[in-house]
CSV table of C-alpha atoms in Angstrom, one decimal:
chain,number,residue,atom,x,y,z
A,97,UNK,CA,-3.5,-34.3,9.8
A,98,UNK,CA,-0.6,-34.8,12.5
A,99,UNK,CA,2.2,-34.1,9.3
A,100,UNK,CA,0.2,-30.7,8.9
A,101,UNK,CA,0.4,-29.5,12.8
A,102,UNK,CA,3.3,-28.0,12.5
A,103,UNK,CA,2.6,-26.1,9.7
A,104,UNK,CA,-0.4,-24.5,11.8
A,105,UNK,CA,1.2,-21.6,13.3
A,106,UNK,CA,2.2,-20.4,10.4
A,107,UNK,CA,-1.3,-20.6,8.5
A,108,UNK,CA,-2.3,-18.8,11.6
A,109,UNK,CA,0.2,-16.4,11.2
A,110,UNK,CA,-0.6,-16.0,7.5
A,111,UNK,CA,-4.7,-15.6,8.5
A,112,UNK,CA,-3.8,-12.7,10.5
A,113,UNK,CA,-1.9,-10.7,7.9
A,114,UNK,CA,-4.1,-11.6,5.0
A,115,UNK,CA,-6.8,-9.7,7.4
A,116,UNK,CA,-5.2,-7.4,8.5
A,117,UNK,CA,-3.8,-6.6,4.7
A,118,UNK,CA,-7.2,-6.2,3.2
A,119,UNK,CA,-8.6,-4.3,5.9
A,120,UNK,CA,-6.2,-1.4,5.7
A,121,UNK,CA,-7.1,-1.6,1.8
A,122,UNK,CA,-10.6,-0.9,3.2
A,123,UNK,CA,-9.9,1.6,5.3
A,124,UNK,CA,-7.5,3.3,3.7
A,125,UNK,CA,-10.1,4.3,1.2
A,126,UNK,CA,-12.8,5.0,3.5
A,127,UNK,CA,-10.9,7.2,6.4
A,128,UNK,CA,-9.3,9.1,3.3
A,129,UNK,CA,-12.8,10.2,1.4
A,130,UNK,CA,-13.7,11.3,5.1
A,131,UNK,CA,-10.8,13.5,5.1
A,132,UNK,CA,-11.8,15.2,2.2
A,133,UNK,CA,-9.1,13.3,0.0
A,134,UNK,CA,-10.0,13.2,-3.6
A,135,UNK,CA,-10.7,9.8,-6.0
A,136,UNK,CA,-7.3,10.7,-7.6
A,137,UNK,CA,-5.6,11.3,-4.3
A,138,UNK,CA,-6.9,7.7,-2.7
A,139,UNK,CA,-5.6,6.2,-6.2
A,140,UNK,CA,-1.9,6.8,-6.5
A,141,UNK,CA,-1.8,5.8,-2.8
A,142,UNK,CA,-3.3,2.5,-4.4
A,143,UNK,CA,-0.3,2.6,-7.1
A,144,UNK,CA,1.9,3.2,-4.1
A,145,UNK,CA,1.3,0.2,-1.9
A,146,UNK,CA,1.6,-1.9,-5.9
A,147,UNK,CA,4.7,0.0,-6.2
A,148,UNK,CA,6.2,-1.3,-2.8
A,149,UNK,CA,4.6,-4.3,-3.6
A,150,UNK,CA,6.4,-4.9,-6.6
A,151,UNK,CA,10.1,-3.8,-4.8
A,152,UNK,CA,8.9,-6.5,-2.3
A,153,UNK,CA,8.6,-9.3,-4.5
A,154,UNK,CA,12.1,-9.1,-6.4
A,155,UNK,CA,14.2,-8.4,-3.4
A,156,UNK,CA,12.9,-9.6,-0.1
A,157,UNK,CA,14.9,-13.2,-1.2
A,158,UNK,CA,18.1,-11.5,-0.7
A,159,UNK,CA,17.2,-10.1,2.6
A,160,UNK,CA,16.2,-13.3,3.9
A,161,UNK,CA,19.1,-15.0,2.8
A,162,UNK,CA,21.1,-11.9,5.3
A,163,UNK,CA,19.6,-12.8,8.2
A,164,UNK,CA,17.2,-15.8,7.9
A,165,UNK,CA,13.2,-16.0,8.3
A,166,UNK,CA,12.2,-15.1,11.7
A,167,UNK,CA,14.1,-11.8,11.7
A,168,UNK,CA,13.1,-10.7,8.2
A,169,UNK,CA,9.7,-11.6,9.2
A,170,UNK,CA,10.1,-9.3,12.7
A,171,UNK,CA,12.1,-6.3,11.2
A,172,UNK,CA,8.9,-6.4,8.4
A,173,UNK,CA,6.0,-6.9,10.8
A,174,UNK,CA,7.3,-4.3,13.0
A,175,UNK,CA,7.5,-1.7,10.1
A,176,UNK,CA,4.4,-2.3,8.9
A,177,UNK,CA,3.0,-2.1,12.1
A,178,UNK,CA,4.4,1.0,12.8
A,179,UNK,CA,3.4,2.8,9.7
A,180,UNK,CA,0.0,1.6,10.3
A,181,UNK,CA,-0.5,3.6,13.5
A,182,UNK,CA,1.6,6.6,11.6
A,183,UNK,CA,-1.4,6.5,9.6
A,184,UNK,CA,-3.6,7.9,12.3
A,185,UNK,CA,-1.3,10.1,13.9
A,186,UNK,CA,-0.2,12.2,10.7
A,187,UNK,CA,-2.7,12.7,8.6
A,188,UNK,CA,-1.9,13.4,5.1
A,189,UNK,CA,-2.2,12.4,1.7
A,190,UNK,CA,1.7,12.3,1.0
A,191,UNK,CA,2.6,10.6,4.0
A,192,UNK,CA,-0.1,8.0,3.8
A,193,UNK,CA,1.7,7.8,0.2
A,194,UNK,CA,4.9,7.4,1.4
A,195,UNK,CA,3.3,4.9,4.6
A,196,UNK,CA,1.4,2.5,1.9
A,197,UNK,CA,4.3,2.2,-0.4
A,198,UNK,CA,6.4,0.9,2.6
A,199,UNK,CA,3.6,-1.4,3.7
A,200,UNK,CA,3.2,-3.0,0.2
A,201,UNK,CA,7.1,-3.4,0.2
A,202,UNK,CA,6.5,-5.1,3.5
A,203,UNK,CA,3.1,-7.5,3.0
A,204,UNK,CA,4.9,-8.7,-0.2
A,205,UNK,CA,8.3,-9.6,2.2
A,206,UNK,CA,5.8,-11.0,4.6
A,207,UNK,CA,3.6,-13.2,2.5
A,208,UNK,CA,7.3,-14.6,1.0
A,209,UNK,CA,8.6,-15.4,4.1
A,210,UNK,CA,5.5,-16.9,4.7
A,211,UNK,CA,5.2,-18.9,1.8
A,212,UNK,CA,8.8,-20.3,1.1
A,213,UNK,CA,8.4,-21.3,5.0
A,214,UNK,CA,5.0,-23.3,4.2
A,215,UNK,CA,6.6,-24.8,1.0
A,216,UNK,CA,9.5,-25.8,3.3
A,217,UNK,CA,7.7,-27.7,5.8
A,218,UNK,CA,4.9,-29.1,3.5
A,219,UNK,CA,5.2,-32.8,2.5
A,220,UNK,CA,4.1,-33.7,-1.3
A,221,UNK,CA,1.2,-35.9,-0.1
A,222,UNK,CA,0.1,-32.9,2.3
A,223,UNK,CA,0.2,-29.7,-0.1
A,224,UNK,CA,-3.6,-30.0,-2.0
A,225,UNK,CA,-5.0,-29.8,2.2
A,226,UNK,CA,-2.4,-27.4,3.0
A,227,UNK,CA,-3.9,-25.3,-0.4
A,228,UNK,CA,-7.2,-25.6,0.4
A,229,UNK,CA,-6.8,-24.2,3.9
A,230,UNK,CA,-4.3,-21.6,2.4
A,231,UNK,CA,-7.6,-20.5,0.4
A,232,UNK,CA,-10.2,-20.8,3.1
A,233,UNK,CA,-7.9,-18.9,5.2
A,234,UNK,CA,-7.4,-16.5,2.8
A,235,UNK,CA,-11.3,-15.4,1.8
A,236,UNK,CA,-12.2,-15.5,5.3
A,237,UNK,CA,-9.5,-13.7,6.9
A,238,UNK,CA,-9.6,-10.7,3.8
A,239,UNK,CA,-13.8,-10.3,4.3
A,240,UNK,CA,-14.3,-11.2,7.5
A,241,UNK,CA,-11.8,-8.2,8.8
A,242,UNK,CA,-13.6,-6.1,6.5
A,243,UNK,CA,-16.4,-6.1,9.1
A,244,UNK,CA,-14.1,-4.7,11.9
A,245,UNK,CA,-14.9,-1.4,10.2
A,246,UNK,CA,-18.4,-1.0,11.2
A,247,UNK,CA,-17.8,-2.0,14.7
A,248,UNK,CA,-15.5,0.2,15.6
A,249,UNK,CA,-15.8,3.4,12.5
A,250,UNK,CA,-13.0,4.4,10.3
A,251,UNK,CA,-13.4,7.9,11.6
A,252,UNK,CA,-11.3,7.2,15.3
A,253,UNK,CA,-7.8,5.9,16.4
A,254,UNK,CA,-9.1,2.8,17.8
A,255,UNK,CA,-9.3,0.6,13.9
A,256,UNK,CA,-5.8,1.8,13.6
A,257,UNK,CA,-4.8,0.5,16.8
A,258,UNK,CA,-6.3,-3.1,15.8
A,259,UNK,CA,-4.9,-3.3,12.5
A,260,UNK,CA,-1.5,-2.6,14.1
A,261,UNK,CA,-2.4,-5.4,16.8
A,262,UNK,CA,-3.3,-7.8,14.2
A,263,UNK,CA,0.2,-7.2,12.3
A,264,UNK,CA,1.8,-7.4,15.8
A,265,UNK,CA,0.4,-10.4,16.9
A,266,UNK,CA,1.6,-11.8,13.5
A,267,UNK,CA,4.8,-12.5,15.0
A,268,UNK,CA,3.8,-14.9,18.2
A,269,UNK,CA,2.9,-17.9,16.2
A,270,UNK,CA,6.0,-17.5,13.9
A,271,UNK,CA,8.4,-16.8,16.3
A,272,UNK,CA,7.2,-19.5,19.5
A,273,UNK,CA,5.1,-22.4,17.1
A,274,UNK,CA,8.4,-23.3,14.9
A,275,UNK,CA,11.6,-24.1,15.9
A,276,UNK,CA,12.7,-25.1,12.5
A,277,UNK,CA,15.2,-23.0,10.4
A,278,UNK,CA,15.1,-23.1,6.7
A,279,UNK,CA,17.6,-22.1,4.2
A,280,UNK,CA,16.2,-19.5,2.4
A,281,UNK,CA,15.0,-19.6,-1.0
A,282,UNK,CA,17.1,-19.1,-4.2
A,283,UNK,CA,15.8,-16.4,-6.4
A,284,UNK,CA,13.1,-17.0,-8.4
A,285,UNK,CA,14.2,-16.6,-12.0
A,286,UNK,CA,12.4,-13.7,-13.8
A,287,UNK,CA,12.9,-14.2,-17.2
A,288,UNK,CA,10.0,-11.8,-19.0
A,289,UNK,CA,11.1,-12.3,-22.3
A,290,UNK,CA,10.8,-15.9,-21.9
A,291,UNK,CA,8.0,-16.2,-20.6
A,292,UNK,CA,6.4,-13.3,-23.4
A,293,UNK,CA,8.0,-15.6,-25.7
A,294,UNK,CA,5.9,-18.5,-23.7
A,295,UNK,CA,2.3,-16.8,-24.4
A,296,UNK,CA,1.7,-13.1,-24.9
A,297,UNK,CA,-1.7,-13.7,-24.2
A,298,UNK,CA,-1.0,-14.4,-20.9
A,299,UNK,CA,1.3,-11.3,-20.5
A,300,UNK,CA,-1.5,-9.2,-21.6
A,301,UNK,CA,-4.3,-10.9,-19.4
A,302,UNK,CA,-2.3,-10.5,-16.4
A,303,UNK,CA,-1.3,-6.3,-16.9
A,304,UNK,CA,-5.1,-6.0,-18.1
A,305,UNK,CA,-6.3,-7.9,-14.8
A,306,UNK,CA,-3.6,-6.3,-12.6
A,307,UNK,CA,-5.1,-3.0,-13.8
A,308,UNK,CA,-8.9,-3.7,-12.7
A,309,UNK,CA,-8.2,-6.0,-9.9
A,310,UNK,CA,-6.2,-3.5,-8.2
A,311,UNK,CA,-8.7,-0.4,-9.4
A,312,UNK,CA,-11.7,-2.2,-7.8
A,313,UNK,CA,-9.9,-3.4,-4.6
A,314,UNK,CA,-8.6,0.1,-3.9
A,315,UNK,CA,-11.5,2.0,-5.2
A,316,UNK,CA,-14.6,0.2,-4.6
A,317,UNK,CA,-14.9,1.5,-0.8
A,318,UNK,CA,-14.8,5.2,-2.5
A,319,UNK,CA,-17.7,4.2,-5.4
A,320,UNK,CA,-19.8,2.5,-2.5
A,321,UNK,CA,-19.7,5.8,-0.4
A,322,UNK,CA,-19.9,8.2,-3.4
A,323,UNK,CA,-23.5,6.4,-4.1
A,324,UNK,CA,-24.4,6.3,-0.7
A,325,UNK,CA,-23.9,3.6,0.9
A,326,UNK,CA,-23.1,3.1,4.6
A,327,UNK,CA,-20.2,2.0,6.1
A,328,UNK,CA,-21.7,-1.4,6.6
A,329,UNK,CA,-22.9,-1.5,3.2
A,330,UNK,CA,-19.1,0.0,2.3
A,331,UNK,CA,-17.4,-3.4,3.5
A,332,UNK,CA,-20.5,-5.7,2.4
A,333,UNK,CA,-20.3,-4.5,-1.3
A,334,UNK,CA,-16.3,-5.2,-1.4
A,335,UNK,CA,-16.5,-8.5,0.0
A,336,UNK,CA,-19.2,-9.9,-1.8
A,337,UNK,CA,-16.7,-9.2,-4.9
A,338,UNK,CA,-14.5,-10.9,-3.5
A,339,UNK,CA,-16.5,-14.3,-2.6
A,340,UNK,CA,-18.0,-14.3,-5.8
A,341,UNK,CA,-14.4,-15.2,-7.5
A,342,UNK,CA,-13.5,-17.3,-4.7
A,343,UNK,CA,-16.6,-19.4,-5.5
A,344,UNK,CA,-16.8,-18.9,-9.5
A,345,UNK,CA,-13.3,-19.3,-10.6
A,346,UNK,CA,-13.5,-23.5,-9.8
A,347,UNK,CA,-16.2,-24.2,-12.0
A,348,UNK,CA,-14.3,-21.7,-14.8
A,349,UNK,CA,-11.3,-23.4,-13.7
A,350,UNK,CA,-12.5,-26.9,-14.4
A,351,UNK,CA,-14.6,-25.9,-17.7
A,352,UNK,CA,-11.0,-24.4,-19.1
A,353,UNK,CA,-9.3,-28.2,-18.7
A,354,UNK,CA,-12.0,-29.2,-20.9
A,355,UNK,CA,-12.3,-26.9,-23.4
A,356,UNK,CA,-9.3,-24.6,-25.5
A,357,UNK,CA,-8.9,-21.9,-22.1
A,358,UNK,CA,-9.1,-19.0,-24.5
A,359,UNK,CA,-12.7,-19.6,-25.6
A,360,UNK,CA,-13.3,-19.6,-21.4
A,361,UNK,CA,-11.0,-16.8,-21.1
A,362,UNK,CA,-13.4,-15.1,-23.5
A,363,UNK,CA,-16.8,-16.2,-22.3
A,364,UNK,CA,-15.2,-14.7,-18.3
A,365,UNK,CA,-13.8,-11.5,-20.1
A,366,UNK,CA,-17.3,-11.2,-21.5
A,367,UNK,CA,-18.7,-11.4,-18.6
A,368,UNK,CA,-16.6,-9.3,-16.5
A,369,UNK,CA,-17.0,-6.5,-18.9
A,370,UNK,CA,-21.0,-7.3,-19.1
A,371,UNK,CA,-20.9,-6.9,-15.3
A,372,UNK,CA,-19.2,-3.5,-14.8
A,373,UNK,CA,-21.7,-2.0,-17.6
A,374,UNK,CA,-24.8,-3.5,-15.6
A,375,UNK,CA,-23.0,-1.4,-12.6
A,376,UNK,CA,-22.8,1.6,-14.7
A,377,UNK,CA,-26.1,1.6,-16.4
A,378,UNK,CA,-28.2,-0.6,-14.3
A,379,UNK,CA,-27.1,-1.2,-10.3
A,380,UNK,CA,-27.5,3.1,-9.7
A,381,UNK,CA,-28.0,3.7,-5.9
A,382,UNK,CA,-30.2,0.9,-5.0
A,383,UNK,CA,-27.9,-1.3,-2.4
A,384,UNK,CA,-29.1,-5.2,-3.1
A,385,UNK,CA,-28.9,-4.1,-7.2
A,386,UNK,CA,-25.0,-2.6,-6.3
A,387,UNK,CA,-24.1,-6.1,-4.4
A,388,UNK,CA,-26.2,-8.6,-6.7
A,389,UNK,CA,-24.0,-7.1,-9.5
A,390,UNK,CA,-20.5,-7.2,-7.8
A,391,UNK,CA,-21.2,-10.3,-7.0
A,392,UNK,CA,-21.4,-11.3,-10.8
A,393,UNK,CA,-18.5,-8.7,-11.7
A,394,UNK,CA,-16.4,-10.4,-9.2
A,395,UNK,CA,-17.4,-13.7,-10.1
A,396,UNK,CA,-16.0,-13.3,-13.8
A,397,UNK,CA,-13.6,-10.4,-12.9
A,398,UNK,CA,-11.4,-12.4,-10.5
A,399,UNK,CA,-10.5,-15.6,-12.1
A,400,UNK,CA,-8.9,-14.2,-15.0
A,401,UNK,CA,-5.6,-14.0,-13.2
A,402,UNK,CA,-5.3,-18.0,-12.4
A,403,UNK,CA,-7.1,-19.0,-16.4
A,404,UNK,CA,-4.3,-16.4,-17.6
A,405,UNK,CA,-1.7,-18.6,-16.0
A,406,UNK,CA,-2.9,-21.9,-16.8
A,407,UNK,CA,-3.0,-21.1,-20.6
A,408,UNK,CA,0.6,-20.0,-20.3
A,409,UNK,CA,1.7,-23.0,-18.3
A,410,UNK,CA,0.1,-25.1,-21.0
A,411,UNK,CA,2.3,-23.5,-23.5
A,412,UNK,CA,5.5,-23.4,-21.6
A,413,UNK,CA,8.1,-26.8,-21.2
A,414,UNK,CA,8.4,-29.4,-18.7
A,415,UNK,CA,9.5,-27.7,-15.5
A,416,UNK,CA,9.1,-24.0,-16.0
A,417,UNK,CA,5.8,-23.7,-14.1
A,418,UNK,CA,7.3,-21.5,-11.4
A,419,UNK,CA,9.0,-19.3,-13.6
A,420,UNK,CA,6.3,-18.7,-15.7
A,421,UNK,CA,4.0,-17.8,-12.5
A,422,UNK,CA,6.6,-15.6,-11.2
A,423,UNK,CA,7.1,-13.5,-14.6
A,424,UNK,CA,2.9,-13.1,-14.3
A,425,UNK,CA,2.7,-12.3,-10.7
A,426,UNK,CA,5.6,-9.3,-12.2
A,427,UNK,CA,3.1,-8.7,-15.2
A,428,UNK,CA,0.2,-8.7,-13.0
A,429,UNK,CA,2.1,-6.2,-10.6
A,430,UNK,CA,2.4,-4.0,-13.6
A,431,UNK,CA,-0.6,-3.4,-14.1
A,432,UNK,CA,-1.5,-3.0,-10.6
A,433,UNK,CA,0.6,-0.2,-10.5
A,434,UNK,CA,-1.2,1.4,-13.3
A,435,UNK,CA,-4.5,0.4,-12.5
A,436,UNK,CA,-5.9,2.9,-9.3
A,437,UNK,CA,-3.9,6.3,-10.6
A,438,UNK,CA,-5.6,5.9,-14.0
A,439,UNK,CA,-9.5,5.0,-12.5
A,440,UNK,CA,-9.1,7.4,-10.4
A,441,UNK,CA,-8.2,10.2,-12.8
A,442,UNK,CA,-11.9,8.9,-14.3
A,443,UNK,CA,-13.6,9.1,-10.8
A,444,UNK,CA,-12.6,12.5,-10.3
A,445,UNK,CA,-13.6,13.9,-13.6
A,446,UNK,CA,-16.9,11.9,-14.4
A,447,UNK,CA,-18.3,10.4,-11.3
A,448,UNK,CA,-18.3,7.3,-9.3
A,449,UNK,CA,-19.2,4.7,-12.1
A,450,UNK,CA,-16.4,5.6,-14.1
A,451,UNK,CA,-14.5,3.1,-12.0
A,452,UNK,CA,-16.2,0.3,-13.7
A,453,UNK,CA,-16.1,2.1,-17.1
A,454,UNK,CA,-12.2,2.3,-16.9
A,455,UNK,CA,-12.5,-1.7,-15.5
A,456,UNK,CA,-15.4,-2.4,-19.2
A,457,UNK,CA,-12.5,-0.5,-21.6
A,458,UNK,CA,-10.0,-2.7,-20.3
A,459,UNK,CA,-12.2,-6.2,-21.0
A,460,UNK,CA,-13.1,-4.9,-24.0
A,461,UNK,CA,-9.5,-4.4,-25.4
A,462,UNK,CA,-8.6,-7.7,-24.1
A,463,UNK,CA,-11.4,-9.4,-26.0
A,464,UNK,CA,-10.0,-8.1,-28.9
A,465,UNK,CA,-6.5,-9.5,-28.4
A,466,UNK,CA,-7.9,-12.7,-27.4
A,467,UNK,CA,-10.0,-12.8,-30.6
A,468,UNK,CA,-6.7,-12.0,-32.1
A,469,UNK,CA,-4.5,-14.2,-30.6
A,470,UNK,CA,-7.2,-17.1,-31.4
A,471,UNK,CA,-6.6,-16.4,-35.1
A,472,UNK,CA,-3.1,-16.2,-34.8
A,473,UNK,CA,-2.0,-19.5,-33.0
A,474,UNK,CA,-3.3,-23.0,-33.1
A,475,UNK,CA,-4.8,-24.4,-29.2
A,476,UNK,CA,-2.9,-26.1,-26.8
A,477,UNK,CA,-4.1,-29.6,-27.6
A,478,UNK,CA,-5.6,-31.3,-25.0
A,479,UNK,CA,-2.8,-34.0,-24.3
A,480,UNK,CA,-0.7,-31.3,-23.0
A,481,UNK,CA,-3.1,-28.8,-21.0
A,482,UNK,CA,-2.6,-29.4,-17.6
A,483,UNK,CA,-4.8,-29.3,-14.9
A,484,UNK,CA,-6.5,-25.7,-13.5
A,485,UNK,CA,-4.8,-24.1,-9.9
A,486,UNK,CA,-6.1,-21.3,-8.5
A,487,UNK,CA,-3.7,-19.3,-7.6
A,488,UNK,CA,-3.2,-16.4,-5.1
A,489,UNK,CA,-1.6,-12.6,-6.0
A,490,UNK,CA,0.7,-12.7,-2.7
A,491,UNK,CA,3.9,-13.5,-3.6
A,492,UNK,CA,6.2,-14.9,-6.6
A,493,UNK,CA,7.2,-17.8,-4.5
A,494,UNK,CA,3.2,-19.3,-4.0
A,495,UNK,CA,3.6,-21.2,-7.3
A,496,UNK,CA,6.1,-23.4,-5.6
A,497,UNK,CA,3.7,-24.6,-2.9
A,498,UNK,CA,1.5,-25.7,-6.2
A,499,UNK,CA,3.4,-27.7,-7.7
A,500,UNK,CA,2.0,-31.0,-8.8
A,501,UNK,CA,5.1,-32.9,-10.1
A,502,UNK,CA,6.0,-34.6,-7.3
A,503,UNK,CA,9.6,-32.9,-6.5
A,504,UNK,CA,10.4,-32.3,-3.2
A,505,UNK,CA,9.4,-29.2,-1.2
A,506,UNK,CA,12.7,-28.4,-1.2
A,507,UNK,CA,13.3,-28.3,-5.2
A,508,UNK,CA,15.7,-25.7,-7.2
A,509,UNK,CA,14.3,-22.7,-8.3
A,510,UNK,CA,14.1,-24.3,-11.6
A,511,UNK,CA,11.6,-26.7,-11.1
């Protein structure tokens, strides 16, 4: 435990922005139906922040090789803060568009600062602990801020105000609890092609997923309201989605190193698709039938990112693992950006549970190209299908802090 003390501020660090980034997701959402903003309005500011997001993830490297870790880290936690309380004080749907692509321009900077600095400082023999309280870190921070809502309403300055604290106080662990000083990180190579080349399946997987992930995340507070649900209930119903992946996607994870991971990527599509039509046709207004449901949506709905990857990292050669992850956190992105402005458009026209008829077309084409794709290619044989890694949608550089074949924490970008 001692070689990991060091590492603590910065997993404190990273607790605080993971909270304080799904909470203005939340919020967002919320404070903007009160406002009288509609569906499709709350969407594209959902394809914003994925927009920034995306910006964030191929060029906050070079930024950080200008002026180092702790200052890209500042200059991006003090933006973000700032928009955060610009928010609250102007109050309109094109500059909360213009404020939530900045912000996902800056999370994605933060979480790679973040990240290369954890895979910098992590011994070999350290990184599954380190992983697992990356990931405890991560559920609990993302639904326990959730519950800040309720106590202090998303109808007042004061939420604002906390969310910019939380972003603030982001910066006292990472700039007093290490004195180290890291070279920064090459770029990670994006090679699409390659990596289409590698599995298209996988390509396709991660756009379809980036589409519903990012629909539901932005768009379930607005569906929970629209039925009727109170703010309590709001911030309930989106983090039982998310706990039900967290807890699911193991088991899934484990079953797909047994068996060819496109039959299990079928059986969770299946199930994800199953789930949003039970929403549709079954949950209607009734609160414990809405969050009995998500929970099962998000069960299936979640995973698909990580089983994605691990069937293309099954296919791809000896040390290509982070490329391949960082050409499907770009794929994934993608989609993301897509995802919100077209649910949305659905909301608006037909209704609240169109959200998770836009999320049941999407599985549904997907099934088809996996049924496809199954007819088309032999299986990875199971000498050569590696072991399942969950894996988070922060930053291009969190594949690195996975790796499992023993290089140093300090390997090439090739690795």
């Amino acid at each position: 435990m001692s070689s990991i003390r060091p590492l603590i501020p910065l997993l404190l660090a990273a607790g605080i922005l993971l909270g304080g980034n799904g909470l203005q997701g939340t919020l967002i959402a919320l404070r903007g139906a009160e406002e009288g903003f509609s569906p499709a309005t709350i969407g594209f500011m959902g394809t914003a922040y994925f927009g920034g997001f995306l910006l964030g993830c191929i060029f906050i490297t070079r930024i950080m090789r200008a002026v180092g870790y702790v200052r890209s880290f500042s200059a991006l936690a003090a933006m973000a803060s700032a928009g955060t309380l610009l928010l609250v004080l102007v109050i309109d749907p094109v500059m909360w568009s213009a404020i939530r692509f900045v912000t996902g321009f800056c999370f994605a900077g933060l979480f790679t600062v973040m990240e290369s600095w954890l895979n910098s400082g992590v011994q070999n023999h350290d990184r599954a602990r380190v992983l697992a309280l990356y990931r405890i870190i991560d559920i609990g921070s993302v639904t326990g801020a959730q519950f800040l809502i309720p106590v202090f309403g998303a109808d007042g300055f004061a939420i604002f105000a906390i969310m910019s604290i939380m972003i603030t106080l982001s910066l006292v662990p990472v700039s007093l609890g290490d004195r180290s000083n890291p070279t920064a990180p090459e770029d990670v190579k994006l090679d699409l092609a390659r990596v289409w080349r590698i599995s298209p399946l996988a390509c396709i997987g991660c756009v379809a997923v980036g589409m519903t992930n990012s629909a539901f995340r932005t768009l379930s507070p607005v569906y929970a309201e629209q039925i009727g649900m109170s703010v309590t209930d709001v911030v309930t119903f989106v983090s039982i989605g998310i706990v039900g992946g967290a807890i699911i996607q193991y088991p899934l994870g484990h079953l797909s190193d047994l068996w060819d991971r496109r039959k299990v990527l079928l059986i969770t599509t299946v199930g994800a698709m199953l789930a949003a039509l039970a929403l549709v046709f079954l949950a209607g207004t009734g609160v414990i039938a809405n969050f009995g449901l998500v929970f099962v949506f998000g069960s299936f709905a979640m995973p698909l990112f990580s089983l994605s990857a691990a069937h293309a990292n099954d296919r791809a050669d000896r040390g290509e693992f982070v490329l391949v992850n960082a050409a499907l956190m770009l794929f994934y992105s993608f989609g993301a950006i897509g995802g919100p402005l077209v649910a949305s458009s659905f909301m608006q026209r037909f209704g609240p549970q169109s959200l998770f008829i836009f999320c049941a077309t999407v599985y549904a084409i997907f099934i088809l190209i996996i049924v496809y794709r199954m007819q088309a290619r032999a299986a990875v044989p199971a000498s050569r299908r590696g072991r399942f890694t969950a894996l988070l949608r922060t930053s291009t550089i969190f594949a690195r802090l996975t790796r499992r074949n023993g290089a140093s924490g300090k390997g090439s970008a090739e690795e």
